[in-house]
PDB file of C-alpha atoms in Angstrom:
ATOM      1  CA  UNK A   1       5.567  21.301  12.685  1.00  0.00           C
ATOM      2  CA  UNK A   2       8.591  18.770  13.339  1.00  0.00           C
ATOM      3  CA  UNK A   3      11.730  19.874  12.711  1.00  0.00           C
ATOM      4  CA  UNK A   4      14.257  17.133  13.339  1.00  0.00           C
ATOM      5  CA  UNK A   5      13.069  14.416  11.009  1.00  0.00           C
ATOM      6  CA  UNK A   6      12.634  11.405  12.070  1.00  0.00           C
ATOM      7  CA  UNK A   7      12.359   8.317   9.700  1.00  0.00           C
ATOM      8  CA  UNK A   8       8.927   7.526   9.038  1.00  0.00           C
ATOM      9  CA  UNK A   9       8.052   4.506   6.359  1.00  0.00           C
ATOM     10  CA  UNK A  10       5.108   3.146   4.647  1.00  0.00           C
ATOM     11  CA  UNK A  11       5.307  -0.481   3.817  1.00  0.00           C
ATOM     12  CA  UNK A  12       2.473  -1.327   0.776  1.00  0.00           C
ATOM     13  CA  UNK A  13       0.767  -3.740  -1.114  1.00  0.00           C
ATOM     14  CA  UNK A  14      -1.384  -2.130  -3.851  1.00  0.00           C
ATOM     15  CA  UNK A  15      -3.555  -5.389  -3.252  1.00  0.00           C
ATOM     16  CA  UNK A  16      -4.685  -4.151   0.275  1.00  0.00           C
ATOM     17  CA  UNK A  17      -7.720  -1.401   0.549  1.00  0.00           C
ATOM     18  CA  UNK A  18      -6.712  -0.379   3.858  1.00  0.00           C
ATOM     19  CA  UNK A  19      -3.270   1.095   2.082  1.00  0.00           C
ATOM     20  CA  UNK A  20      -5.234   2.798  -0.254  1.00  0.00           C
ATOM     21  CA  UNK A  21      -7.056   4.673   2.705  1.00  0.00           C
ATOM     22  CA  UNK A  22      -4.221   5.122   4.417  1.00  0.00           C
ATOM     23  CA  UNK A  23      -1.884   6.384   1.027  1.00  0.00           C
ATOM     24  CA  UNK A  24      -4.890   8.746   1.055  1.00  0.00           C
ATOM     25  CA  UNK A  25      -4.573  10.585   4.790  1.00  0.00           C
ATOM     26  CA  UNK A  26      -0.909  10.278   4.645  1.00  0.00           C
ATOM     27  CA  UNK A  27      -0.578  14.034   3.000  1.00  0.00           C
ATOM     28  CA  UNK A  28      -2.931  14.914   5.799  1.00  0.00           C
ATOM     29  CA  UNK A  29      -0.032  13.917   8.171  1.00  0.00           C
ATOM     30  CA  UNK A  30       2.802  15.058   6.317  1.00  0.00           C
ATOM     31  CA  UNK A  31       0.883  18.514   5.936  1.00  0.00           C
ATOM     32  CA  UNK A  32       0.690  18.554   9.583  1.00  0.00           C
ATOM     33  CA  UNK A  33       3.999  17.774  11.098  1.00  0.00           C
ATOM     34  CA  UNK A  34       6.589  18.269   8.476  1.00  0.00           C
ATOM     35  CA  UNK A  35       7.366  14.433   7.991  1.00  0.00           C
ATOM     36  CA  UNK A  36       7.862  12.632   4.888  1.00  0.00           C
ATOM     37  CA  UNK A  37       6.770   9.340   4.656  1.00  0.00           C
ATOM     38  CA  UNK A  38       8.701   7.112   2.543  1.00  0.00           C
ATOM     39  CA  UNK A  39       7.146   4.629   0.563  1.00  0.00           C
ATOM     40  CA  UNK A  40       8.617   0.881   0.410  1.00  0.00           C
ATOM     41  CA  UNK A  41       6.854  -1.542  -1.709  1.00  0.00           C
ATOM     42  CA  UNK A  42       6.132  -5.119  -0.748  1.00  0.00           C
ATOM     43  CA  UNK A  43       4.494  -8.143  -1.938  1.00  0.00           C
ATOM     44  CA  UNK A  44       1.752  -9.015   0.675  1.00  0.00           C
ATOM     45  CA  UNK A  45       1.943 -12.677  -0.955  1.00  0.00           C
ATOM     46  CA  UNK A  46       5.149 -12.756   0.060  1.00  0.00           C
ATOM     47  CA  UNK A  47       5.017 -10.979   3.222  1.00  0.00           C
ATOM     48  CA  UNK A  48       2.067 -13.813   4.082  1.00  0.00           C
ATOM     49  CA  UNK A  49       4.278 -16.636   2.921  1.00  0.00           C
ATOM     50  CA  UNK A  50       7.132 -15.715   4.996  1.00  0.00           C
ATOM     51  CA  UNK A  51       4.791 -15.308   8.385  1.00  0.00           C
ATOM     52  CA  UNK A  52       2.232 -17.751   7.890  1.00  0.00           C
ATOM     53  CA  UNK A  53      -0.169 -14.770   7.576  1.00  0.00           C
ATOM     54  CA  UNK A  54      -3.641 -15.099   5.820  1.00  0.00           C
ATOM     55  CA  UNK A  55      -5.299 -12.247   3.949  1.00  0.00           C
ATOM     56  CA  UNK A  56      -8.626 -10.763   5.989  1.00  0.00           C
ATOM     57  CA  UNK A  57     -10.737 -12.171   3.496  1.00  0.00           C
ATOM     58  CA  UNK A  58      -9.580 -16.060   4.101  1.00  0.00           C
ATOM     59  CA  UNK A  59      -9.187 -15.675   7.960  1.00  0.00           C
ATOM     60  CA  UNK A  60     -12.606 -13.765   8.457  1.00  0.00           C
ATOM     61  CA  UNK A  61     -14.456 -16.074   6.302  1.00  0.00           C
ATOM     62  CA  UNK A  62     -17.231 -18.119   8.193  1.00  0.00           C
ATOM     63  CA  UNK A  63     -16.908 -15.671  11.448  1.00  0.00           C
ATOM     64  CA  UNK A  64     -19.928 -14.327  12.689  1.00  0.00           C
ATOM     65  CA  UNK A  65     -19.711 -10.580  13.605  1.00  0.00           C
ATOM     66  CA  UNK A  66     -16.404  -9.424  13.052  1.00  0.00           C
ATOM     67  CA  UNK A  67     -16.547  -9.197   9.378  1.00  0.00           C
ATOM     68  CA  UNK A  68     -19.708  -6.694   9.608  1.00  0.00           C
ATOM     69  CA  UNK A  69     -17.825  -4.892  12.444  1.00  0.00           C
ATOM     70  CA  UNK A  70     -14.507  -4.324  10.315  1.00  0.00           C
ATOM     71  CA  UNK A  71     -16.742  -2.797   7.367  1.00  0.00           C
ATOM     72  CA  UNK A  72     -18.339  -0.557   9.693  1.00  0.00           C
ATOM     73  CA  UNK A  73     -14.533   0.600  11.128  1.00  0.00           C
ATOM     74  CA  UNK A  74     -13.484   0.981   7.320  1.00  0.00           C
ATOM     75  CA  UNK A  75     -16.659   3.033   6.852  1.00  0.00           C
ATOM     76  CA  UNK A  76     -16.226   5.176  10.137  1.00  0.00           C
ATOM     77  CA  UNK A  77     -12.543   5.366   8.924  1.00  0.00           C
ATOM     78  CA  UNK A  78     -14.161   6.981   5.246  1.00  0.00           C
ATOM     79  CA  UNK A  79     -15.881   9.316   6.779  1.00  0.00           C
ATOM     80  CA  UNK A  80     -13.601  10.771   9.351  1.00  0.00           C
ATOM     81  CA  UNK A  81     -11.316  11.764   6.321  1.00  0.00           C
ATOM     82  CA  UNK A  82     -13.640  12.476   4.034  1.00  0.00           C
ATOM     83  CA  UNK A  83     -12.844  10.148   1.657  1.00  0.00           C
ATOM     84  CA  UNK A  84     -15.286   9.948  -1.559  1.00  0.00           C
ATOM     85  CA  UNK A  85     -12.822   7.737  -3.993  1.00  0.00           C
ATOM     86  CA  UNK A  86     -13.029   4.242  -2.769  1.00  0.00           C
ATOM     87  CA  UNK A  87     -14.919   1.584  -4.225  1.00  0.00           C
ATOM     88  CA  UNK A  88     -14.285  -2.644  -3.360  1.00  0.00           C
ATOM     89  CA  UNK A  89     -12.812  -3.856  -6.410  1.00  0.00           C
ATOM     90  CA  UNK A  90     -15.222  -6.540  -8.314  1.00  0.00           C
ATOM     91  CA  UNK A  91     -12.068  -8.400  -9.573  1.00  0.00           C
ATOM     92  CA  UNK A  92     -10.340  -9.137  -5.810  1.00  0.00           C
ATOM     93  CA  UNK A  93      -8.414 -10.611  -4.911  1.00  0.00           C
ATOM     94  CA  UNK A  94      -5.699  -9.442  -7.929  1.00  0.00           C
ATOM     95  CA  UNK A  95      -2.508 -10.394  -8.035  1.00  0.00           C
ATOM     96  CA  UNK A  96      -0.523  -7.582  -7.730  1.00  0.00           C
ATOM     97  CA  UNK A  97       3.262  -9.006  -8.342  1.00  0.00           C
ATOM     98  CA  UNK A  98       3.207  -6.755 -11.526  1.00  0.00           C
ATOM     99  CA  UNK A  99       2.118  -3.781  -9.928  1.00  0.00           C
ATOM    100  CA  UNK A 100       4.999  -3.649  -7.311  1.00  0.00           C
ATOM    101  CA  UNK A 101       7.461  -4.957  -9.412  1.00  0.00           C
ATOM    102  CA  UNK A 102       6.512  -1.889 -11.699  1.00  0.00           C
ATOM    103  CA  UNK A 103       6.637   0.493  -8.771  1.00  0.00           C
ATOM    104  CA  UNK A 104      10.471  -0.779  -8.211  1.00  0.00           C
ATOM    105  CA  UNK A 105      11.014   0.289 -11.930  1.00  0.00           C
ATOM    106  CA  UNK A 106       9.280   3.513 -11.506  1.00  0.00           C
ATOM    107  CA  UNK A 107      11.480   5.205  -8.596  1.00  0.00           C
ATOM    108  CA  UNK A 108      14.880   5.236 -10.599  1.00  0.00           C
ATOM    109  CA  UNK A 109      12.367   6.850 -13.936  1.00  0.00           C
ATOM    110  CA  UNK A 110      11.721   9.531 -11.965  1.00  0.00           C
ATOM    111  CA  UNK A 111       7.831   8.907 -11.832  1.00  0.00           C
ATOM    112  CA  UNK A 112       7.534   6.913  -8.476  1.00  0.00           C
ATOM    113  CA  UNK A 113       4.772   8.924  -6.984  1.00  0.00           C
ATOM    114  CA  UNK A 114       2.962   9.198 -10.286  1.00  0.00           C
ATOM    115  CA  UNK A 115       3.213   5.451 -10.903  1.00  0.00           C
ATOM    116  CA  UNK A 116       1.636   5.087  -7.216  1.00  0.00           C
ATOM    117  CA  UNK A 117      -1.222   7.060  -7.523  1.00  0.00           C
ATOM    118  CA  UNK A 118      -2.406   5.550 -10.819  1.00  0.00           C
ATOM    119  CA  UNK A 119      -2.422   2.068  -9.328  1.00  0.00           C
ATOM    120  CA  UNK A 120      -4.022   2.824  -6.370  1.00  0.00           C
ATOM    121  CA  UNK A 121      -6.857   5.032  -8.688  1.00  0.00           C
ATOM    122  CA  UNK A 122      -6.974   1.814 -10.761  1.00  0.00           C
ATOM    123  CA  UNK A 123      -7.356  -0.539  -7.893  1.00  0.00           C
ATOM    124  CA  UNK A 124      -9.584   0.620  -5.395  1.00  0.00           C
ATOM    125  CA  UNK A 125     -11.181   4.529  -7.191  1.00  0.00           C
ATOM    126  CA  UNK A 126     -11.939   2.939 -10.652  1.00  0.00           C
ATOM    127  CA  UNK A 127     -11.301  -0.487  -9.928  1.00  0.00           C
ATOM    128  CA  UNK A 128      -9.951  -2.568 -12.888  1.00  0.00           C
ATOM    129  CA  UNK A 129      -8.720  -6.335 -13.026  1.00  0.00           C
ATOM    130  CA  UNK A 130      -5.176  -4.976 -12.714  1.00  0.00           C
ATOM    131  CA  UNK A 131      -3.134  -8.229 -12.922  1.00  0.00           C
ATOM    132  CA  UNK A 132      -4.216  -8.541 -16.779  1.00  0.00           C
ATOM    133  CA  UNK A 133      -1.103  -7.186 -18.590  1.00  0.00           C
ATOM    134  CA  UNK A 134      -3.194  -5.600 -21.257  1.00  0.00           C
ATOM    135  CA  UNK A 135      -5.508  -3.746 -18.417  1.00  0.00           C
ATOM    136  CA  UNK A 136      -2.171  -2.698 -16.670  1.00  0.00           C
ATOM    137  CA  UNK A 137      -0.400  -1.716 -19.715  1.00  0.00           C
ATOM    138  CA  UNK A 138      -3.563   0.561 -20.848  1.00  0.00           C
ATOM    139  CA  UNK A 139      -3.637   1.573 -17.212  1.00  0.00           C
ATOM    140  CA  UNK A 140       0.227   3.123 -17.596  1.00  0.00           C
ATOM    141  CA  UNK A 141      -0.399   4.669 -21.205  1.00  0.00           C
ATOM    142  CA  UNK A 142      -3.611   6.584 -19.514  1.00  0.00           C
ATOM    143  CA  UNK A 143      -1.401   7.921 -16.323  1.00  0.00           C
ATOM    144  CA  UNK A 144       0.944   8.875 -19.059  1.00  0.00           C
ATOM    145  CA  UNK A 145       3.895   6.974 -17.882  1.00  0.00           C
ATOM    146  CA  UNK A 146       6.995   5.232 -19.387  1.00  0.00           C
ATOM    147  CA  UNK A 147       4.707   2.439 -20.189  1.00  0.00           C
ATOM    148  CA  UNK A 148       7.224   0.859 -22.565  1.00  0.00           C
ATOM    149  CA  UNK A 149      10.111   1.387 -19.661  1.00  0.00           C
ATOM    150  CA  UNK A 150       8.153  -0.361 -17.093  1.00  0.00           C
ATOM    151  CA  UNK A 151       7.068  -3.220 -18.673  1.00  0.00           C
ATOM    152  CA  UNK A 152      10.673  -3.585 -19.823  1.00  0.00           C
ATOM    153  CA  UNK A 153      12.183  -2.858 -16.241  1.00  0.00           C
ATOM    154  CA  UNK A 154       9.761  -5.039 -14.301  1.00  0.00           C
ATOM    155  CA  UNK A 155      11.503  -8.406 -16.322  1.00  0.00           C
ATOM    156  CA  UNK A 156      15.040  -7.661 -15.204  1.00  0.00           C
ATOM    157  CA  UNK A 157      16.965  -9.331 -12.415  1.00  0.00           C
ATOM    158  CA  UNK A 158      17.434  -6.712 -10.277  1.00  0.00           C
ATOM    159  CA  UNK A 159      13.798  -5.379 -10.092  1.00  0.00           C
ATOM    160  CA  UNK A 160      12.324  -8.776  -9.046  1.00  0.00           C
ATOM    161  CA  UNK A 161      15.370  -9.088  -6.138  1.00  0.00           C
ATOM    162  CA  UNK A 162      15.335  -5.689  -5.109  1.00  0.00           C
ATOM    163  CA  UNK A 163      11.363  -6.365  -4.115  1.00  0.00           C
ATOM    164  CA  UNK A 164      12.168 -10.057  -2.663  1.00  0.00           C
ATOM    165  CA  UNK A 165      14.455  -8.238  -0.634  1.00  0.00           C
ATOM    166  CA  UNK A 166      12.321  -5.405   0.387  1.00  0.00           C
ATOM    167  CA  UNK A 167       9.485  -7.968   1.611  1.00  0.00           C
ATOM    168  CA  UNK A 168      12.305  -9.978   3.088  1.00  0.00           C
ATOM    169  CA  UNK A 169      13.633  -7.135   5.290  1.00  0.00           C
ATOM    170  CA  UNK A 170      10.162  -6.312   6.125  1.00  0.00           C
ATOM    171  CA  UNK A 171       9.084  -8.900   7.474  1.00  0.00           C
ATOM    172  CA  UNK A 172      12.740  -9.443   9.249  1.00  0.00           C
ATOM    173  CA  UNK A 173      11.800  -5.676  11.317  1.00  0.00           C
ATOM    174  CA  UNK A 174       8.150  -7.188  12.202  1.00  0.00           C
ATOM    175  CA  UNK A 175       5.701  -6.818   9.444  1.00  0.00           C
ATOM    176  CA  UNK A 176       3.328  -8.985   8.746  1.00  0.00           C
ATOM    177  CA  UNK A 177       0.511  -7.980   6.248  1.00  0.00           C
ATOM    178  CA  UNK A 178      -0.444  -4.236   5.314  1.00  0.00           C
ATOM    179  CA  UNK A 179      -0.061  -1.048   5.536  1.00  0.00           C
ATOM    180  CA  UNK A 180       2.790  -1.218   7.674  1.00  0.00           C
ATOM    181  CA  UNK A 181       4.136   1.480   9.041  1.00  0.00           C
ATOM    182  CA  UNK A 182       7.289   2.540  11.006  1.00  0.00           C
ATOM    183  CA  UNK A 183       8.175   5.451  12.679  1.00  0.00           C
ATOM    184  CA  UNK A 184      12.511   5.221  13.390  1.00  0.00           C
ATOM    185  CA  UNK A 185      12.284   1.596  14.440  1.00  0.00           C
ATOM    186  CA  UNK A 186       8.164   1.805  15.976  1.00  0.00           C
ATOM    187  CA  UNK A 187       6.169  -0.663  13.832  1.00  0.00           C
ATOM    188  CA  UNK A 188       2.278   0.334  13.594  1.00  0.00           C
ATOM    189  CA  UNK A 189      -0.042  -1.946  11.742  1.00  0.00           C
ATOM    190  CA  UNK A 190      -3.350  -0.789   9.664  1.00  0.00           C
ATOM    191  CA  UNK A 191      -4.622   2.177   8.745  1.00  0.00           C
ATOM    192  CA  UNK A 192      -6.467   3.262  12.567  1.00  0.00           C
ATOM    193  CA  UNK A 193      -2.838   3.181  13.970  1.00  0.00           C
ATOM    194  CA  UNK A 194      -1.892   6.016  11.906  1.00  0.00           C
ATOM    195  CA  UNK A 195      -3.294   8.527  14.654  1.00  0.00           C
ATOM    196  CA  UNK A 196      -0.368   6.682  16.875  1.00  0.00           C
ATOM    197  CA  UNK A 197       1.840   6.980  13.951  1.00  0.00           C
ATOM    198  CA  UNK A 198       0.969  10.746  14.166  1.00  0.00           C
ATOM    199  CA  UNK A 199       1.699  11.060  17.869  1.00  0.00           C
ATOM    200  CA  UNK A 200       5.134   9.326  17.431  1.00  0.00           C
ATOM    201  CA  UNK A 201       6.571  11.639  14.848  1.00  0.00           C
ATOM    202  CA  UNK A 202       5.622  14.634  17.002  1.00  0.00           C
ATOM    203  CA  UNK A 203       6.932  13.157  19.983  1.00  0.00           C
ATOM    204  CA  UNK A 204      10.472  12.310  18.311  1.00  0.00           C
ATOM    205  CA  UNK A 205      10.968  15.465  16.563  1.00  0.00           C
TER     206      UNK A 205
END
């Protein structure tokens, strides 16, 4: 168990799988040493924008191997952790602006980690067409959250800066897609670094 705490940071896109996974083992870590991981959301549209990134689906299309060989790494990944709640999502790629501008809004109501966990279960457990207000807004009454609140929040001025600048500063430390993660200033990309990410808390504590 770590004592001194260092800072250890998710950056997330509800739009990428591989944060799902990883939002899923993250207890596992924080069980294990002590650490608590702090959760900054991005937009992964943004984040691509800004580093002339492509998501895996566009920059894997039409190569012959690697897809199949990153399925079976997300499947080895499943299994490992003994994950039984992930399905792809039929309506991908979503556009998940909404989402992470409503996960801004959450933190200061109190229900950040709530709000989280019922957009991941909507994205990637039960998958829905998320970036359909009416799907999102049933979505928020279902979780039993400030639906009203949100949706209300999510149009203001400083919501949509306060993510700009999130994905801004992100992507100033290093980040370019996601999950990012950083341990003090350590960047670790995707979800099979998180062993390293593991190792690094340990060894700075």
């Amino acid at each position: 168990m770590v004592t001194a705490m260092v800072k250890v940071e998710f950056h997330f896109d509800f739009g990428s799988p591989n944060a799902y996974l990883s939002h899923l083992v993250i207890p596992e870590i924080e069980n294990r040493t002590g650490a608590k991981f702090e959760y900054v959301p991005v937009l992964l549209g943004g984040v691509f924008k800004l580093t002339n990134n492509r998501s895996p689906a566009q920059s894997l299309a039409g190569i012959k191997n690697k897809p199949e060989y990153e399925r079976l790494e997300m499947t080895r990944f499943i299994k490992r952790h003994g994950i039984t709640r992930f399905q792809s999502n039929p309506f991908f790629p979503v556009n998940t602006l909404m989402m992470m501008r409503g996960a801004i809004a959450a933190r200061p109501l109190g229900v950040f980690d709530r709000y989280v966990d019922a957009m991941y279960r909507n994205m990637w457990a039960e998958p829905k067409k998320m970036d359909d207000l009416n799907i999102f807004r049933s979505a928020l009454d279902e979780a039993g959250l400030p639906t009203a609140k949100i949706l209300e929040l999510i149009e203001t001025r400083p919501v949509k800066d306060e993510l700009l600048e999130n994905t801004n500063r992100s992507v100033e430390r290093g980040t370019f897609g996601s999950p990012t993660f950083y341990v003090g200033n350590e960047i670790f990309f995707g979800k099979d670094r998180l062993r390293d990410v593991e190792e690094m808390i340990v060894a700075s504590g």
